[in-house]
Short mmCIF file of C-alpha atoms in Angstrom, two decimals:
data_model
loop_
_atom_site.label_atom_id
_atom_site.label_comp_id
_atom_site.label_asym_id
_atom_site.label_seq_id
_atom_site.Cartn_x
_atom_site.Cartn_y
_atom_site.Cartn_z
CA UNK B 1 133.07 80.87 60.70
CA UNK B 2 130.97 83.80 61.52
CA UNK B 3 131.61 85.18 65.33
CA UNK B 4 127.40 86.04 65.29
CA UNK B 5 125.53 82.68 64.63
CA UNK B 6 122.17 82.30 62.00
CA UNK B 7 120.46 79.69 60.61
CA UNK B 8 121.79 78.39 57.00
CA UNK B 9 118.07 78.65 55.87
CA UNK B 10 114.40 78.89 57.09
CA UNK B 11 111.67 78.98 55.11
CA UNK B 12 107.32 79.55 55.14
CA UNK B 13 104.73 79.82 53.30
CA UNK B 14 103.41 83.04 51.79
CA UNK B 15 101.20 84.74 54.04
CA UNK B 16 102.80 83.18 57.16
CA UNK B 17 105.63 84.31 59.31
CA UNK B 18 109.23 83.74 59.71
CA UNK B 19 112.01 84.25 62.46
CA UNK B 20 114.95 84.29 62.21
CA UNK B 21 117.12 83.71 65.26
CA UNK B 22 121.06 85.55 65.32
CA UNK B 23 123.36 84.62 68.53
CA UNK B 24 126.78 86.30 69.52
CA UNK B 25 128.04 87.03 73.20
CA UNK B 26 128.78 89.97 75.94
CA UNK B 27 130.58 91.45 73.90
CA UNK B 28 128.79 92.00 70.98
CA UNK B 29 125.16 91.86 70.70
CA UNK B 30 125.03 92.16 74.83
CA UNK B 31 126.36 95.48 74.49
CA UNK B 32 125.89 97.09 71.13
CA UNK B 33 122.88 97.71 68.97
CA UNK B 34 122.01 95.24 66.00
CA UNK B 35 120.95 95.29 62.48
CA UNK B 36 119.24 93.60 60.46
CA UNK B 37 120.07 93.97 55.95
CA UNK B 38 118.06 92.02 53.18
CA UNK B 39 120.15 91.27 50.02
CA UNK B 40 118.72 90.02 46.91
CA UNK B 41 120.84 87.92 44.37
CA UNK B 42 123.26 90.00 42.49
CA UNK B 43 122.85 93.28 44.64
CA UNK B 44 124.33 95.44 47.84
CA UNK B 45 122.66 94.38 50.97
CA UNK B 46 119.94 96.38 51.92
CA UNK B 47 119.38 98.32 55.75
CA UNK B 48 116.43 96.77 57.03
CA UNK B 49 116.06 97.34 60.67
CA UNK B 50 118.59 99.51 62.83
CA UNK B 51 119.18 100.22 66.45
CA UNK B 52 117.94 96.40 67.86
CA UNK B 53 114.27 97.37 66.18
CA UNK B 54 114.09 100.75 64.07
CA UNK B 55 112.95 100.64 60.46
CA UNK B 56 114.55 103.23 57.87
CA UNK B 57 111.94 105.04 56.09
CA UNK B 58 110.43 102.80 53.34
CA UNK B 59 110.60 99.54 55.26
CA UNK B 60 107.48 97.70 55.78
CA UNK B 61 106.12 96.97 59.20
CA UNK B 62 105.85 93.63 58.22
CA UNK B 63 109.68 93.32 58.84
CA UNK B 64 111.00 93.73 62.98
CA UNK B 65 113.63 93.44 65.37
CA UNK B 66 113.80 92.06 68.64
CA UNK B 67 117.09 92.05 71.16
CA UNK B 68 117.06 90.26 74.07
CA UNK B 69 120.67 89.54 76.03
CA UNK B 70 123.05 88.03 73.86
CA UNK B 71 120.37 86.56 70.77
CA UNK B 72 118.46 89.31 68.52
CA UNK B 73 115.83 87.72 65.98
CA UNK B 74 113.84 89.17 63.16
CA UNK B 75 110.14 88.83 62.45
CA UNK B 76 108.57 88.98 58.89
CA UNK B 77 105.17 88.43 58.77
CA UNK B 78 102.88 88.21 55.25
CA UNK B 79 105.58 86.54 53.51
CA UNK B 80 105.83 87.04 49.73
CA UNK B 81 107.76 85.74 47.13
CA UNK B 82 109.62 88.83 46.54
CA UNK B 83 111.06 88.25 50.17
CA UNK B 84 113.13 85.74 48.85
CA UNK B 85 116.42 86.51 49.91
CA UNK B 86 119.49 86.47 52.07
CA UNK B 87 119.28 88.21 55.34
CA UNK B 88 122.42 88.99 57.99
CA UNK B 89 122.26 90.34 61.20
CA UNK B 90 125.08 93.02 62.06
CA UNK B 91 126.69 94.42 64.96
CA UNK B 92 129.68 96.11 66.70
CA UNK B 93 132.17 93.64 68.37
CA UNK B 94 133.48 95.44 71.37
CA UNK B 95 136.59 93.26 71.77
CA UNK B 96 137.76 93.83 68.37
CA UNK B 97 136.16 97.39 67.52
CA UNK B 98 135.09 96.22 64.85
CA UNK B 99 131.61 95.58 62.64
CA UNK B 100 130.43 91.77 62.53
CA UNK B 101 128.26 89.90 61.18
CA UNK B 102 126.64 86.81 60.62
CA UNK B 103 127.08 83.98 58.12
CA UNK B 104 123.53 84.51 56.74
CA UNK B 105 120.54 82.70 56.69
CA UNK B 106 118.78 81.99 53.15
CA UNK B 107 114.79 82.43 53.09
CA UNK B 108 112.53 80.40 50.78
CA UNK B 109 108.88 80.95 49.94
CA UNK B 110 106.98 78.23 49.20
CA UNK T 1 119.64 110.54 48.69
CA UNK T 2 123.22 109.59 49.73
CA UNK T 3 124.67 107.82 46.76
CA UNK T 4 128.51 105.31 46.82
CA UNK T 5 129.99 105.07 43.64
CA UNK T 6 132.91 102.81 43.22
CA UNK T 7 135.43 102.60 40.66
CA UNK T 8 138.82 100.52 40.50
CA UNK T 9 140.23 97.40 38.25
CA UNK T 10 137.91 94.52 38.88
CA UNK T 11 141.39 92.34 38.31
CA UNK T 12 144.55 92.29 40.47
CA UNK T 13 147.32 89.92 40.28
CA UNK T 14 148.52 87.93 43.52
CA UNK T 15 151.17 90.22 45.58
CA UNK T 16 150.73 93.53 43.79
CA UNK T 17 148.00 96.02 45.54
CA UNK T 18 144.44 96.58 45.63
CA UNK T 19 143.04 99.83 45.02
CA UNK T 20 139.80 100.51 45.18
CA UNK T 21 137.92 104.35 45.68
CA UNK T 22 133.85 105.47 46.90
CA UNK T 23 133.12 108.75 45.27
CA UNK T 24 130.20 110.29 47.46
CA UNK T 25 127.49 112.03 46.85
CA UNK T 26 124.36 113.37 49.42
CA UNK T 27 126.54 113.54 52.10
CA UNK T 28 130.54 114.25 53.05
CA UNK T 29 133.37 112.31 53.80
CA UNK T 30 134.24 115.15 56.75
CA UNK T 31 130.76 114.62 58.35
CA UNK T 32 130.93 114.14 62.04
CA UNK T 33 128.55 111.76 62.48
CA UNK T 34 129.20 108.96 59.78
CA UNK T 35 131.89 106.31 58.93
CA UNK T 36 133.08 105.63 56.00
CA UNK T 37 133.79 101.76 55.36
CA UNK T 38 134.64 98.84 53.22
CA UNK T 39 133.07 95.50 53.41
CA UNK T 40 134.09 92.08 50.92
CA UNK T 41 131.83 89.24 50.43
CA UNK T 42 133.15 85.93 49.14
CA UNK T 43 131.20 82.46 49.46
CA UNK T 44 133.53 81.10 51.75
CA UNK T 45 134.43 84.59 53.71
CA UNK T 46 130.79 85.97 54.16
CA UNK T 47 130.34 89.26 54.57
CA UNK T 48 133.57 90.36 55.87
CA UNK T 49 133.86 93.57 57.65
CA UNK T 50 137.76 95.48 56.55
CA UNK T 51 137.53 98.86 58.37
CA UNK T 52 136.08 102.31 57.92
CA UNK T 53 137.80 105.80 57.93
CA UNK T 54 135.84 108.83 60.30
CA UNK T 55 135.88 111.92 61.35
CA UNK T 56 135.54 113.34 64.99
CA UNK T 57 137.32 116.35 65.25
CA UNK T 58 140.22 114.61 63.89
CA UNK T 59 140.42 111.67 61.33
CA UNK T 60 140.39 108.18 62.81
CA UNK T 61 140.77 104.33 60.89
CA UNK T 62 139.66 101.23 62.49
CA UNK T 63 140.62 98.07 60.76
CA UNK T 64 139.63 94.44 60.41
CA UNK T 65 142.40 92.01 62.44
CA UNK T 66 142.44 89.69 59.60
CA UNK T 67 143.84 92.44 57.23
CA UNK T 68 145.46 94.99 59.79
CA UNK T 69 148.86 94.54 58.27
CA UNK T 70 148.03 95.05 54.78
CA UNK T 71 144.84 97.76 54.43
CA UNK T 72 144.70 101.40 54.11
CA UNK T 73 141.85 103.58 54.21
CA UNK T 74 142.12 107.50 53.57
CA UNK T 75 139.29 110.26 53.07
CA UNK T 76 140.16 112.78 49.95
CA UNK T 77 138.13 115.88 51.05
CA UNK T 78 139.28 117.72 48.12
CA UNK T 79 136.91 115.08 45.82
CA UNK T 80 134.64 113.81 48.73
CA UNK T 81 135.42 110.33 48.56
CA UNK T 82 137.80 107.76 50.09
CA UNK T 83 139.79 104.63 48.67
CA UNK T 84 140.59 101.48 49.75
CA UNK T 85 144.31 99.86 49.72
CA UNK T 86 145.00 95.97 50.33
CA UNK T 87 148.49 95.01 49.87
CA UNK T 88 150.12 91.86 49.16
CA UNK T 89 146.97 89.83 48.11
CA UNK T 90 146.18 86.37 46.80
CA UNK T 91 143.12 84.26 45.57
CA UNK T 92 142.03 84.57 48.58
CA UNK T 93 141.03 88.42 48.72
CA UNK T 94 138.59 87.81 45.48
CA UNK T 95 135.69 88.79 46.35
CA UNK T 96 132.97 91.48 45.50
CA UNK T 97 134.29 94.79 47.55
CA UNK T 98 131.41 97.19 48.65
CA UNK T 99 132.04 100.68 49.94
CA UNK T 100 129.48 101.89 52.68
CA UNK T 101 128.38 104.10 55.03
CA UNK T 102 127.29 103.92 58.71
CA UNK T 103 128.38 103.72 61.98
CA UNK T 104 127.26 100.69 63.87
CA UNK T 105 124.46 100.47 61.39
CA UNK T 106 125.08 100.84 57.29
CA UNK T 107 122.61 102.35 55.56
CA UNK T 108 124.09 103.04 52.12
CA UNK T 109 125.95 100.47 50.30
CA UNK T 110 128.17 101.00 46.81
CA UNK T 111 127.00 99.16 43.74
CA UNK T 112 129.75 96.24 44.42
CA UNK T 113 132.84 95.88 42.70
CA UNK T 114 133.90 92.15 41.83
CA UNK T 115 137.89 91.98 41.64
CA UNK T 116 139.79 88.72 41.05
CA UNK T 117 143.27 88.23 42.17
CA UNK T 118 144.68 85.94 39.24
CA UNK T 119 147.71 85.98 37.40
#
């Protein structure tokens, strides 16, 4: 059981937009930055958004990152099928000093 | 381009040791302003966090609760890389095993190494 909290899945319709929601407490999202990584099926997770709502060079705008108290969520907007993937949100638990994350939340494109 | 490369046996047998090392390239293990970590993924685990190995004027670990008892991580600044030691494992550490870099945020992940505790 994952200490930050997604949905299992979510999905849209290509074109439209997605959120997807990420929970955790005080102590970690209330007080450390959060990230957002992409994984397709049979590969590394991939850095999507960084610092609550920075994009590494190469990332689409399409993709972004909101942060507000103890819930962070991420936007994609002009779904296509190639964002078909896994994402988890990431952070630094305070408590534990250590890097969490969440249990992952499965997107479809219909 | 920062690249991870991992190499180590992809099959361990339950109570021996797990040994696992991230050659890097683009960047160096001595940098003072990135961690070096190690991250498992298993379908019923998740992606698990197991600690990182830094450098801030002097070399510093952090390391996962779960595993705290049983995990070593130590830069090799002589070949610019750093390993990965898990001790005493069972089924339950199979999982793929990715090396990375970052701080609060990773931004470069190894290629994934699957390994299999089984006798």
């Amino acid at each position: 059981q994952s200490v930050l909290t997604q949905p299992p899945s979510v999905s849209a319709a290509p074109g439209q937009k997605v959120t997807i929601s990420c929970s955790g407490s005080r102590s970690n999202i209330g007080k450390n930055y959060v990230s957002w990584y992409q994984q397709l099926p049979g590969t590394a997770p991939k850095l999507l958004i960084y610092d609550n709502n920075k994009r590494p060079s190469g990332i689409p705008d399409r993709f972004s990152g909101s942060k507000s108290g103890t819930s962070a969520t991420l936007d994609i907007t002009g779904l296509q099928t190639g964002d078909e993937a896994d994402y988890y949100c990431g952070t630094w638990e305070s408590s534990l000093s250590a890097v969490i994350f969440g249990g992952g939340t499965n997107l479809t494109v219909l | 381009q920062v690249q991870l490369r991992q190499s180590g046996p992809g099959l361990v047998k339950p109570s021996q040791t797990l040994s696992l090392t991230c050659a890097i390239s683009g960047d160096s293990v001595s940098s003072n302003s990135a961690a070096w970590n190690w991250i498992r993924q298993s379908p019923s685990r998740g992606l698990e966090w197991l600690g990182r190995t830094y450098y801030r004027s002097k070399w510093s670990n952090d390391y996962a609760v779960s595993v705290k008892s049983r995990i070593t991580i130590n830069p090799d600044t002589s070949k610019n890389q750093f390993s990965l030691q898990l001790n005493s494992v069972t089924p339950e550490d199979t999982a793929v095993y990715f090396c990375a870099r970052g701080d609060q945020a990773i931004d470069y992940w190894g290629q994934g190494t699957l390994v299999t505790v089984s006798s």
